[in-house]
CSV table of C-alpha atoms in Angstrom, one decimal:
chain,number,residue,atom,x,y,z
A,209,MET,CA,145.4,-2.3,8.4
A,210,ALA,CA,143.4,0.2,10.3
A,211,HIS,CA,140.9,2.4,8.5
A,212,ILE,CA,141.6,6.1,8.9
A,213,VAL,CA,138.7,8.5,8.8
A,214,ARG,CA,139.4,12.1,7.6
A,215,PRO,CA,138.5,14.7,10.3
A,216,ASP,CA,136.2,16.7,7.9
A,217,ARG,CA,134.3,13.5,7.0
A,218,ALA,CA,134.0,12.5,10.6
A,219,LEU,CA,132.5,15.9,11.5
A,220,ALA,CA,130.0,15.6,8.7
A,221,LEU,CA,129.0,12.2,9.8
A,222,VAL,CA,128.4,13.4,13.4
A,223,LEU,CA,126.3,16.3,12.2
A,224,ALA,CA,124.2,14.0,10.0
A,225,VAL,CA,123.4,11.8,12.9
A,226,LEU,CA,122.5,14.7,15.1
A,227,LEU,CA,120.2,16.1,12.4
A,228,ALA,CA,118.5,12.8,12.0
A,229,LEU,CA,117.8,12.6,15.8
A,230,ALA,CA,116.6,16.1,16.0
A,231,ALA,CA,114.3,16.1,13.0
A,232,PRO,CA,111.3,14.5,14.8
A,233,CYS,CA,111.5,17.1,17.6
A,234,TRP,CA,111.7,20.0,15.1
A,235,ALA,CA,108.8,18.6,13.2
A,236,GLN,CA,106.7,18.3,16.4
A,237,ALA,CA,107.6,21.9,17.3
A,238,GLN,CA,106.6,23.2,13.9
A,239,GLU,CA,103.3,21.2,14.1
A,240,SER,CA,102.4,22.6,17.5
A,241,GLY,CA,103.2,26.2,16.3
A,242,GLY,CA,105.3,26.8,19.4
A,243,TYR,CA,102.3,27.3,21.8
A,244,ASP,CA,102.3,25.1,24.8
A,245,ALA,CA,98.7,24.5,25.8
A,246,ALA,CA,99.8,22.9,29.1
A,247,ASN,CA,101.5,26.1,30.1
A,248,PRO,CA,99.3,29.0,29.0
A,249,GLN,CA,101.3,31.4,31.2
A,250,ASN,CA,104.1,31.3,28.6
A,251,LEU,CA,101.9,33.1,26.0
A,252,THR,CA,103.8,35.3,23.5
A,253,ASP,CA,102.7,37.6,20.7
A,254,ASP,CA,103.7,35.0,18.2
A,255,ASP,CA,101.1,32.7,19.7
A,256,LEU,CA,98.3,35.1,18.6
A,257,THR,CA,97.3,35.6,15.0
A,258,ALA,CA,95.4,38.8,15.8
A,259,LYS,CA,97.1,42.0,15.0
A,260,ALA,CA,95.9,43.6,18.2
A,261,ALA,CA,94.8,41.7,21.3
A,262,LEU,CA,94.3,42.3,25.1
A,263,VAL,CA,93.0,40.6,28.2
A,264,MET,CA,91.9,42.7,31.2
A,265,ASP,CA,90.6,42.2,34.7
A,266,ALA,CA,87.0,43.3,34.4
A,267,ALA,CA,86.7,44.4,38.1
A,268,THR,CA,89.8,46.6,38.3
A,269,GLY,CA,90.7,47.3,34.6
A,270,THR,CA,94.2,45.9,35.1
A,271,VAL,CA,95.6,44.9,31.8
A,272,LEU,CA,97.1,41.4,32.1
A,273,TYR,CA,98.4,40.9,28.5
A,274,ALA,CA,98.5,43.2,25.5
A,275,LYS,CA,99.6,43.0,21.9
A,276,ASN,CA,99.5,46.3,20.0
A,277,ALA,CA,96.6,47.3,22.2
A,278,ASP,CA,96.9,51.0,21.2
A,279,ARG,CA,97.0,50.4,17.5
A,280,ARG,CA,94.1,51.9,15.6
A,281,THR,CA,92.0,49.1,14.1
A,282,TYR,CA,88.6,48.6,12.6
A,283,PRO,CA,86.1,47.0,15.0
A,284,ALA,CA,83.5,45.5,12.6
A,285,SER,CA,80.4,44.3,14.4
A,286,THR,CA,82.0,44.5,17.9
A,287,THR,CA,80.7,48.1,17.4
A,288,LYS,CA,77.3,46.7,18.5
A,289,ILE,CA,78.6,46.5,22.1
A,290,VAL,CA,78.5,50.3,22.4
A,291,THR,CA,75.3,50.4,20.3
A,292,CYS,CA,73.6,48.1,22.8
A,293,LEU,CA,74.9,50.0,25.9
A,294,VAL,CA,73.9,53.4,24.5
A,295,ALA,CA,70.4,52.1,23.7
A,296,LEU,CA,70.0,50.6,27.2
A,297,GLU,CA,71.0,53.9,28.8
A,298,ASN,CA,68.9,56.1,26.6
A,299,PHE,CA,65.7,54.1,26.0
A,300,PRO,CA,64.1,53.6,29.4
A,301,ASP,CA,61.1,51.3,28.4
A,302,LEU,CA,62.5,48.2,26.7
A,303,GLN,CA,59.0,46.8,26.2
A,304,GLN,CA,58.0,49.9,24.1
A,305,LEU,CA,57.2,48.9,20.5
A,306,VAL,CA,59.5,50.2,17.8
A,307,THR,CA,58.4,50.3,14.2
A,308,VAL,CA,60.9,49.1,11.6
A,309,GLY,CA,61.5,51.9,9.1
A,310,ALA,CA,63.3,52.4,5.9
A,311,GLU,CA,66.6,52.7,7.7
A,312,ALA,CA,66.6,48.9,8.2
A,313,GLY,CA,67.3,48.5,4.4
A,314,GLN,CA,70.0,51.1,4.2
A,315,ILE,CA,72.9,48.6,4.6
A,316,SER,CA,74.9,46.4,2.3
A,317,SER,CA,73.0,43.6,0.8
A,318,ASP,CA,75.7,41.1,1.7
A,319,SER,CA,76.0,42.1,5.4
A,320,SER,CA,74.6,40.2,8.3
A,321,VAL,CA,70.9,40.9,9.0
A,322,LEU,CA,68.3,39.8,11.5
A,323,GLY,CA,65.6,39.8,8.8
A,324,ILE,CA,63.1,42.2,10.2
A,325,ARG,CA,60.7,43.9,7.8
A,326,LYS,CA,59.7,47.4,7.2
A,327,GLY,CA,56.4,48.2,9.1
A,328,GLU,CA,56.9,45.4,11.7
A,329,GLN,CA,56.8,46.4,15.4
A,330,TYR,CA,59.0,44.9,18.0
A,331,PRO,CA,59.7,45.7,21.6
A,332,MET,CA,63.1,47.4,21.9
A,333,LEU,CA,64.4,44.4,23.9
A,334,ASP,CA,63.7,42.1,21.0
A,335,LEU,CA,65.7,44.3,18.7
A,336,LEU,CA,68.7,44.3,21.1
A,337,TYR,CA,68.7,40.5,21.4
A,338,GLY,CA,68.4,40.2,17.6
A,339,MET,CA,71.3,42.6,17.1
A,340,MET,CA,73.6,40.9,19.5
A,341,LEU,CA,72.8,37.2,18.9
A,342,ARG,CA,72.5,37.4,15.1
A,343,SER,CA,74.6,40.6,14.5
A,344,GLY,CA,71.7,42.1,12.7
A,345,ASN,CA,72.7,45.3,11.0
A,346,ASP,CA,69.1,46.1,10.2
A,347,ALA,CA,68.3,45.8,13.9
A,348,ALA,CA,71.2,48.2,14.7
A,349,MET,CA,69.9,50.8,12.3
A,350,THR,CA,66.4,50.5,13.6
A,351,ILE,CA,67.6,50.9,17.2
A,352,ALA,CA,69.7,54.0,16.4
A,353,VAL,CA,66.8,55.8,14.8
A,354,ALA,CA,64.4,54.8,17.6
A,355,VAL,CA,66.8,56.2,20.2
A,356,SER,CA,68.1,59.4,18.6
A,357,GLY,CA,65.9,60.0,15.5
A,358,SER,CA,68.9,59.5,13.1
A,359,VAL,CA,72.0,57.5,12.6
A,360,GLU,CA,74.2,60.6,12.9
A,361,ALA,CA,72.7,61.7,16.2
A,362,PHE,CA,73.1,58.2,17.6
A,363,ALA,CA,76.7,58.1,16.5
A,364,GLU,CA,77.2,61.3,18.5
A,365,LEU,CA,75.9,59.5,21.6
A,366,MET,CA,78.3,56.6,20.9
A,367,ASN,CA,81.3,58.9,20.7
A,368,GLN,CA,80.2,60.7,23.8
A,369,LYS,CA,80.0,57.4,25.7
A,370,ALA,CA,83.4,56.3,24.4
A,371,LYS,CA,85.0,59.6,25.6
A,372,GLU,CA,83.2,59.3,29.0
A,373,LEU,CA,84.7,55.8,29.4
A,374,GLY,CA,88.2,57.1,28.8
A,375,CYS,CA,88.7,55.9,25.2
A,376,LYS,CA,91.6,57.9,23.6
A,377,ASP,CA,91.6,56.6,20.0
A,378,THR,CA,88.0,55.6,19.1
A,379,HIS,CA,85.5,57.2,16.7
A,380,PHE,CA,82.2,55.8,15.5
A,381,VAL,CA,80.1,56.8,12.5
A,382,ASN,CA,77.5,54.1,12.5
A,383,PRO,CA,75.8,51.7,14.9
A,384,HIS,CA,76.7,48.4,13.1
A,385,GLY,CA,80.4,48.6,12.3
A,386,LEU,CA,80.3,48.2,8.5
A,387,HIS,CA,83.6,49.5,7.1
A,388,ASP,CA,84.2,53.2,7.1
A,389,GLU,CA,87.7,54.8,7.2
A,390,SER,CA,86.4,57.1,10.0
A,391,HIS,CA,85.1,54.3,12.1
A,392,TYR,CA,87.9,52.8,14.2
A,393,THR,CA,89.0,51.9,17.7
A,394,THR,CA,91.8,50.1,19.6
A,395,ALA,CA,91.9,46.9,21.6
A,396,TYR,CA,92.3,48.8,24.8
A,397,ASP,CA,89.5,51.2,24.1
A,398,MET,CA,87.2,48.3,23.1
A,399,ALA,CA,88.1,46.6,26.4
A,400,LEU,CA,87.0,49.7,28.3
A,401,ILE,CA,83.7,49.8,26.5
A,402,ALA,CA,83.1,46.1,27.2
A,403,GLN,CA,84.1,46.5,30.8
A,404,ALA,CA,81.5,49.2,31.3
A,405,ALA,CA,78.8,47.3,29.3
A,406,MET,CA,79.2,44.2,31.4
A,407,LYS,CA,78.3,46.2,34.5
A,408,ASN,CA,74.8,46.7,33.0
A,409,ARG,CA,72.6,43.8,34.2
A,410,THR,CA,70.4,43.7,31.1
A,411,PHE,CA,73.4,43.8,28.8
A,412,ARG,CA,74.9,40.8,30.6
A,413,GLU,CA,71.7,38.9,30.2
A,414,ILE,CA,71.5,39.7,26.4
A,415,VAL,CA,75.1,38.7,25.6
A,416,ALA,CA,74.9,35.5,27.7
A,417,ALA,CA,71.9,34.2,25.8
A,418,LYS,CA,72.2,31.2,23.5
A,419,SER,CA,68.9,31.9,21.9
A,420,TYR,CA,65.9,34.2,22.0
A,421,THR,CA,62.3,34.1,20.8
A,422,MET,CA,61.2,37.2,18.8
A,423,SER,CA,57.7,38.5,19.4
A,424,ALA,CA,55.0,37.9,16.8
A,425,THR,CA,54.1,40.9,14.5
A,426,SER,CA,51.3,41.7,12.1
A,427,GLN,CA,53.4,40.0,9.4
A,428,ARG,CA,54.7,36.8,11.1
A,429,GLU,CA,54.4,34.5,14.1
A,430,LYS,CA,56.9,34.2,16.9
A,431,TRP,CA,60.4,33.1,15.7
A,432,ARG,CA,63.6,32.1,17.3
A,433,VAL,CA,67.1,33.4,16.8
A,434,GLU,CA,70.2,31.4,17.8
A,435,THR,CA,73.7,32.6,18.7
A,436,SER,CA,76.4,32.3,16.1
A,437,ASN,CA,79.2,32.0,18.7
A,438,PRO,CA,80.7,28.5,18.7
A,439,MET,CA,82.5,29.2,22.0
A,440,PHE,CA,79.0,29.0,23.5
A,441,VAL,CA,78.2,25.6,21.9
A,442,ALA,CA,79.1,22.5,24.0
A,443,THR,CA,79.6,20.3,20.9
A,444,SER,CA,81.9,22.8,19.1
A,445,ARG,CA,85.7,22.3,19.1
A,446,PHE,CA,86.0,25.9,20.1
A,447,TYR,CA,83.7,25.6,23.2
A,448,TYR,CA,84.8,27.6,26.2
A,449,PRO,CA,82.7,26.7,29.3
A,450,ASP,CA,83.6,29.8,31.3
A,451,LEU,CA,82.6,32.2,28.5
A,452,VAL,CA,79.7,34.7,29.4
A,453,GLY,CA,79.7,36.9,26.3
A,454,ILE,CA,80.1,39.1,24.3
A,455,LYS,CA,80.2,39.9,20.5
A,456,THR,CA,81.8,38.8,17.2
A,457,GLY,CA,82.7,40.9,14.2
A,458,TYR,CA,83.9,40.6,10.6
A,459,THR,CA,84.6,42.6,7.5
A,460,SER,CA,87.2,42.0,4.9
A,461,ARG,CA,89.1,45.1,6.2
A,462,ALA,CA,88.7,44.5,9.9
A,463,GLY,CA,89.4,40.8,9.7
A,464,ARG,CA,88.0,38.4,12.3
A,465,CYS,CA,87.2,40.2,15.6
A,466,PHE,CA,85.8,39.1,18.9
A,467,VAL,CA,85.3,40.8,22.3
A,468,GLY,CA,84.7,38.2,25.0
A,469,ALA,CA,84.2,37.8,28.7
A,470,ALA,CA,84.8,34.8,30.9
A,471,ASP,CA,84.0,34.2,34.6
A,472,LYS,CA,85.7,31.6,36.7
A,473,ASP,CA,85.9,31.3,40.5
A,474,GLY,CA,84.8,34.9,40.9
A,475,VAL,CA,87.3,36.3,38.4
A,476,GLU,CA,85.9,38.0,35.3
A,477,LEU,CA,88.1,38.8,32.4
A,478,ILE,CA,87.5,40.9,29.2
A,479,SER,CA,89.4,39.7,26.1
A,480,VAL,CA,89.7,41.6,22.8
A,481,VAL,CA,90.9,40.1,19.5
A,482,LEU,CA,91.0,42.4,16.5
A,483,LYS,CA,92.1,41.6,12.9
A,484,SER,CA,92.7,38.0,13.4
A,485,LYS,CA,93.1,35.5,10.5
A,486,ASN,CA,90.4,33.7,8.7
A,487,THR,CA,91.7,30.5,7.2
A,488,GLN,CA,90.5,26.9,6.6
A,489,ASP,CA,92.2,23.5,7.1
A,490,ALA,CA,92.6,20.8,4.5
A,491,ASN,CA,89.1,19.6,5.0
A,492,GLY,CA,87.6,23.1,4.4
A,493,ARG,CA,86.8,23.7,8.1
A,494,ASP,CA,87.3,27.1,9.7
A,495,ASN,CA,90.5,27.2,11.7
A,496,GLY,CA,88.8,29.7,14.0
A,497,GLU,CA,92.0,31.6,14.8
A,498,TYR,CA,90.1,34.3,16.6
A,499,TRP,CA,88.4,31.7,18.8
A,500,VAL,CA,91.8,30.1,19.5
A,501,ASP,CA,93.3,33.6,20.2
A,502,THR,CA,90.5,34.3,22.6
A,503,ALA,CA,90.9,31.0,24.5
A,504,ARG,CA,94.7,31.5,24.8
A,505,LEU,CA,94.2,35.1,26.1
A,506,LEU,CA,91.6,34.0,28.7
A,507,ASP,CA,93.7,30.9,29.8
A,508,TYR,CA,96.7,33.2,30.2
A,509,GLY,CA,94.7,35.7,32.2
A,510,MET,CA,93.5,33.1,34.6
A,511,THR,CA,97.1,31.9,35.3
A,512,ARG,CA,98.0,35.4,36.6
A,513,TYR,CA,95.8,34.8,39.7
A,514,ASP,CA,96.7,33.1,42.9
A,515,THR,CA,94.0,30.8,44.3
A,516,TYR,CA,93.1,30.5,47.9
A,517,THR,CA,90.5,28.4,49.7
A,518,TYR,CA,88.4,30.3,52.2
A,519,THR,CA,90.1,28.3,55.0
A,520,GLU,CA,93.5,29.5,53.8
A,521,MET,CA,92.2,33.0,53.7
A,522,PHE,CA,90.9,32.8,57.2
A,523,ASN,CA,94.2,31.5,58.4
A,524,GLN,CA,96.1,34.3,56.6
A,525,ALA,CA,93.7,37.0,58.0
A,526,PRO,CA,93.5,35.5,61.5
A,527,ILE,CA,90.8,36.4,64.0
A,528,TYR,CA,91.7,36.2,67.7
A,529,ALA,CA,89.7,35.6,70.9
A,530,VAL,CA,90.7,36.9,74.3
A,531,ILE,CA,90.2,34.4,77.1
A,532,GLN,CA,89.3,35.8,80.5
A,533,ASN,CA,90.9,34.6,83.7
A,534,ALA,CA,94.0,33.5,81.9
A,535,ALA,CA,97.1,32.8,84.0
A,536,ARG,CA,99.3,35.8,84.6
A,537,ASP,CA,102.3,34.1,83.0
A,538,ASP,CA,100.4,33.4,79.7
A,539,GLU,CA,102.7,34.6,77.0
A,540,ASN,CA,99.9,36.3,75.0
A,541,GLY,CA,97.7,37.6,77.8
A,542,GLY,CA,95.0,35.0,77.1
A,543,MET,CA,94.7,35.9,73.4
A,544,LEU,CA,94.5,32.9,71.0
A,545,LYS,CA,94.0,32.5,67.3
A,546,LEU,CA,90.8,30.8,66.0
A,547,GLN,CA,91.1,27.9,63.6
A,548,ILE,CA,88.6,26.4,61.3
A,549,VAL,CA,88.1,22.6,61.6
A,550,PRO,CA,89.5,20.9,58.5
A,551,GLY,CA,87.1,19.2,56.0
A,552,THR,CA,84.4,21.9,56.0
A,553,ALA,CA,82.7,23.4,53.0
A,554,LEU,CA,85.1,26.4,53.3
A,555,ASP,CA,87.9,24.1,52.0
A,556,THR,CA,86.1,23.9,48.6
A,557,CYS,CA,85.2,27.6,48.4
A,558,VAL,CA,88.0,29.4,46.5
A,559,ILE,CA,88.8,33.0,45.8
A,560,LYS,CA,91.3,34.4,43.3
A,561,CYS,CA,93.3,37.6,43.1
A,562,LEU,CA,96.4,39.0,41.5
A,563,PRO,CA,99.5,38.9,43.7
A,564,GLU,CA,99.5,42.6,44.0
A,565,GLN,CA,95.9,42.5,45.2
A,566,ALA,CA,96.5,40.0,48.0
A,567,GLN,CA,96.8,42.4,50.9
A,568,GLU,CA,93.8,44.4,50.0
A,569,MET,CA,91.8,41.2,49.5
A,570,LEU,CA,92.8,39.9,52.9
A,571,SER,CA,91.6,43.1,54.6
A,572,GLN,CA,88.3,42.9,52.7
A,573,PHE,CA,88.0,39.2,53.6
A,574,GLY,CA,88.0,39.9,57.3
A,575,GLN,CA,85.0,42.2,56.9
A,576,SER,CA,82.9,39.4,55.5
A,577,VAL,CA,83.5,37.1,58.5
A,578,SER,CA,81.2,36.8,61.5
A,579,ILE,CA,81.9,34.7,64.6
A,580,ASN,CA,79.2,33.2,66.9
A,581,TYR,CA,80.7,32.0,70.2
A,582,THR,CA,78.9,29.0,71.7
A,583,ARG,CA,80.8,29.0,75.1
A,584,GLU,CA,82.1,31.5,77.5
A,585,LEU,CA,85.6,32.7,76.7
A,586,THR,CA,87.0,31.8,80.2
A,587,ALA,CA,90.1,29.8,81.1
A,588,PRO,CA,90.9,27.1,81.2
A,589,VAL,CA,90.8,26.3,77.5
A,590,GLU,CA,92.4,23.3,75.8
A,591,ALA,CA,93.8,23.3,72.2
A,592,GLY,CA,91.1,22.0,69.9
A,593,ASP,CA,88.2,23.1,72.2
A,594,ILE,CA,85.1,24.2,70.2
A,595,LEU,CA,84.6,27.9,70.8
A,596,GLY,CA,81.8,28.6,68.2
A,597,THR,CA,81.1,28.9,64.5
A,598,VAL,CA,82.3,31.2,61.7
A,599,THR,CA,80.0,32.3,58.8
A,600,ILE,CA,81.6,33.6,55.6
A,601,ASP,CA,79.9,35.1,52.6
A,602,ALA,CA,81.1,32.8,49.7
A,603,ASN,CA,80.0,34.4,46.4
A,604,GLY,CA,76.7,35.5,47.9
A,605,GLN,CA,76.0,32.4,49.9
A,606,PRO,CA,76.7,32.1,53.6
A,607,VAL,CA,78.9,29.1,54.5
A,608,THR,CA,79.3,28.1,58.2
A,609,ALA,CA,82.1,26.1,59.8
A,610,THR,CA,83.2,25.2,63.4
A,611,VAL,CA,86.1,27.2,64.9
A,612,VAL,CA,88.3,25.8,67.7
A,613,ALA,CA,91.1,27.1,70.0
A,614,SER,CA,94.5,27.0,68.4
A,615,ARG,CA,96.3,26.5,71.8
A,616,SER,CA,95.7,25.9,75.4
A,617,VAL,CA,95.2,28.7,77.9
A,618,ALA,CA,95.6,27.9,81.6
A,619,ALA,CA,93.5,29.6,84.3
A,620,GLU,CA,94.9,31.9,87.0
A,621,ALA,CA,95.3,30.2,90.4
A,622,VAL,CA,93.0,31.4,93.2
A,623,PRO,CA,95.4,32.7,96.0
A,624,PHE,CA,93.2,31.9,99.1
A,625,SER,CA,91.1,29.0,98.0
A,626,LEU,CA,90.0,26.3,100.5
A,627,GLU,CA,92.4,23.9,98.9
A,628,SER,CA,95.3,26.2,99.6
A,629,LEU,CA,94.4,26.6,103.2
A,630,LEU,CA,93.8,23.0,104.2
A,631,PRO,CA,97.4,22.0,104.6
A,632,HIS,CA,98.0,24.9,107.0
A,633,VAL,CA,94.9,24.0,109.0
A,634,ALA,CA,96.1,20.4,109.4
A,635,GLN,CA,99.5,21.6,110.5
A,636,ALA,CA,97.9,24.0,113.0
A,637,LEU,CA,95.8,21.3,114.6
A,638,ASN,CA,98.9,19.4,115.5
A,639,SER,CA,100.4,22.4,117.3
A,640,ARG,CA,100.2,23.2,121.1
A,641,TRP,CA,99.6,26.7,120.2
A,642,VAL,CA,96.1,25.8,119.1
A,643,LEU,CA,95.3,24.7,122.7
A,644,LEU,CA,96.6,27.9,124.2
A,645,GLY,CA,94.7,30.0,121.6
A,646,GLY,CA,91.5,28.0,122.3
A,647,GLY,CA,91.8,28.5,126.0
A,648,LEU,CA,92.3,32.2,125.7
A,649,LEU,CA,89.3,32.4,123.4
A,650,VAL,CA,87.1,30.6,126.0
A,651,LEU,CA,88.3,33.0,128.8
A,652,ILE,CA,87.5,36.0,126.7
A,653,LEU,CA,84.0,34.6,126.0
A,654,LEU,CA,83.3,33.9,129.7
A,655,LEU,CA,84.5,37.4,130.7
A,656,VAL,CA,82.2,39.0,128.1
A,657,ILE,CA,79.2,36.9,129.4
A,658,ILE,CA,79.9,37.9,133.0
A,659,LEU,CA,80.2,41.6,132.2
A,660,ARG,CA,76.9,41.4,130.2
A,661,LEU,CA,75.1,39.7,133.2
A,662,ARG,CA,76.3,42.3,135.7
A,663,ALA,CA,75.2,45.1,133.5
A,664,ALA,CA,71.8,43.6,133.1
A,665,VAL,CA,71.4,43.3,137.0
A,666,ARG,CA,72.3,46.9,137.4
A,667,ARG,CA,69.7,47.9,134.8
A,668,ARG,CA,67.0,46.0,136.5
A,669,ARG,CA,67.9,47.6,139.9
A,670,ARG,CA,67.8,51.1,138.5
A,671,ARG,CA,64.4,50.4,136.9
A,672,LYS,CA,62.9,49.1,140.2
A,673,GLU,CA,64.2,52.1,142.1
A,674,MET,CA,62.7,54.5,139.6
A,675,LEU,CA,59.3,52.7,139.7
A,676,ARG,CA,59.3,52.9,143.5
A,677,ARG,CA,59.9,56.6,143.5
A,678,ARG,CA,57.2,57.3,141.0
A,679,ARG,CA,54.7,55.3,143.1
A,680,ALA,CA,55.6,57.2,146.3
A,681,ALA,CA,55.2,60.5,144.6
A,682,TYR,CA,51.7,59.4,143.3
A,683,ASP,CA,50.6,58.4,146.8
A,684,ARG,CA,51.6,61.7,148.3
A,685,TYR,CA,49.6,63.5,145.6
A,686,ARG,CA,46.4,61.5,146.4
A,687,LYS,CA,46.6,62.4,150.2
A,688,MET,CA,46.7,66.1,149.6
């Protein structure tokens, strides 16, 4: 007797089997958090723990990705970016000694400090390094007073600078970023500040440093400060090899913050992460969400760029040579495109740009190319013939490669060359007309000779007669 399965039970059985098969896939998706590291171009807001985030092209200011970029947020110690920039622009002698005053102690006892002591003297440059590498709030206060005479006056300079850079929703009240309800910014505004700061050479050197040796003072010997940024440390799980700065920040109200900069293949990006999480894993290790957010933003930003080798760029922005003496029927009037010999150093030099920047980049690329011709540009030319060399400025270094003709150019035929006349001469020599012409030519020559001889005889006769008459006249004169 056949066993009959009720339809509702059959459906339940099928669903149970499907759920069992799908469970491992769901578990894997939940474990990965939905972010696909192999495809960073698929970044979404849910992949970032930060409440506000942004990545920007440092050269153009183009925003590549933004999450709540205009939301007002507390910046914490990323404030020190503008503090450092304002100090660099308003304190001309960075080797000038600055005396640490009482202001260095006017901060929360549990805040991050460099550890400088009242009465010590440091070059301004040392204080800037200490502030940026160790996030020293005491150094920030000392810098502010040294530049402006008071924290309030320095904050005015900070706000003036922010307004000058186009910040629309930013206000500073102190140089260090400790919490204050009136001290705020946005991810976009902070990116503008970082973009401007990274154009300052000294600022770039400071924020790229892994360590710095502080000068000796009357109270201590030289001492060394180290960066607290794990994205700079090769042994860290958060290490990011293309990072070139900039500054961390944290308060309980601001959350974890980081403004970063990365440079790869000539592309520099500015990233901003504000109010990110601060959690630990089962082993008590920092999950580093703000480092992870930063890496994801920078990875995403780099995927937005198209990559070209210099050889590809040369081929897309072609340079032409005009070959002289080209055949009249040459389809391009003797003009041919130059090609770079494959396998040169230019195949490994790359340049990146956003798709919308490609045309402008191509036009600028042509301006950095110089051609040195090593042969005369005269036909005939065969495809592949070496015409000279091309030199291109590749990230500040000149790179040279050989250029060849992309096609053949035939020479114009000479209409009355000896080679073209020889067949006609040979034919004429076999003709009877050459004999008649030759005889006529001989007769003409003989006639000319006879006429010239007769004329010469007449001239001699006239000359003799004239001499005879002169002699006769002379004789008559003597007889008188």
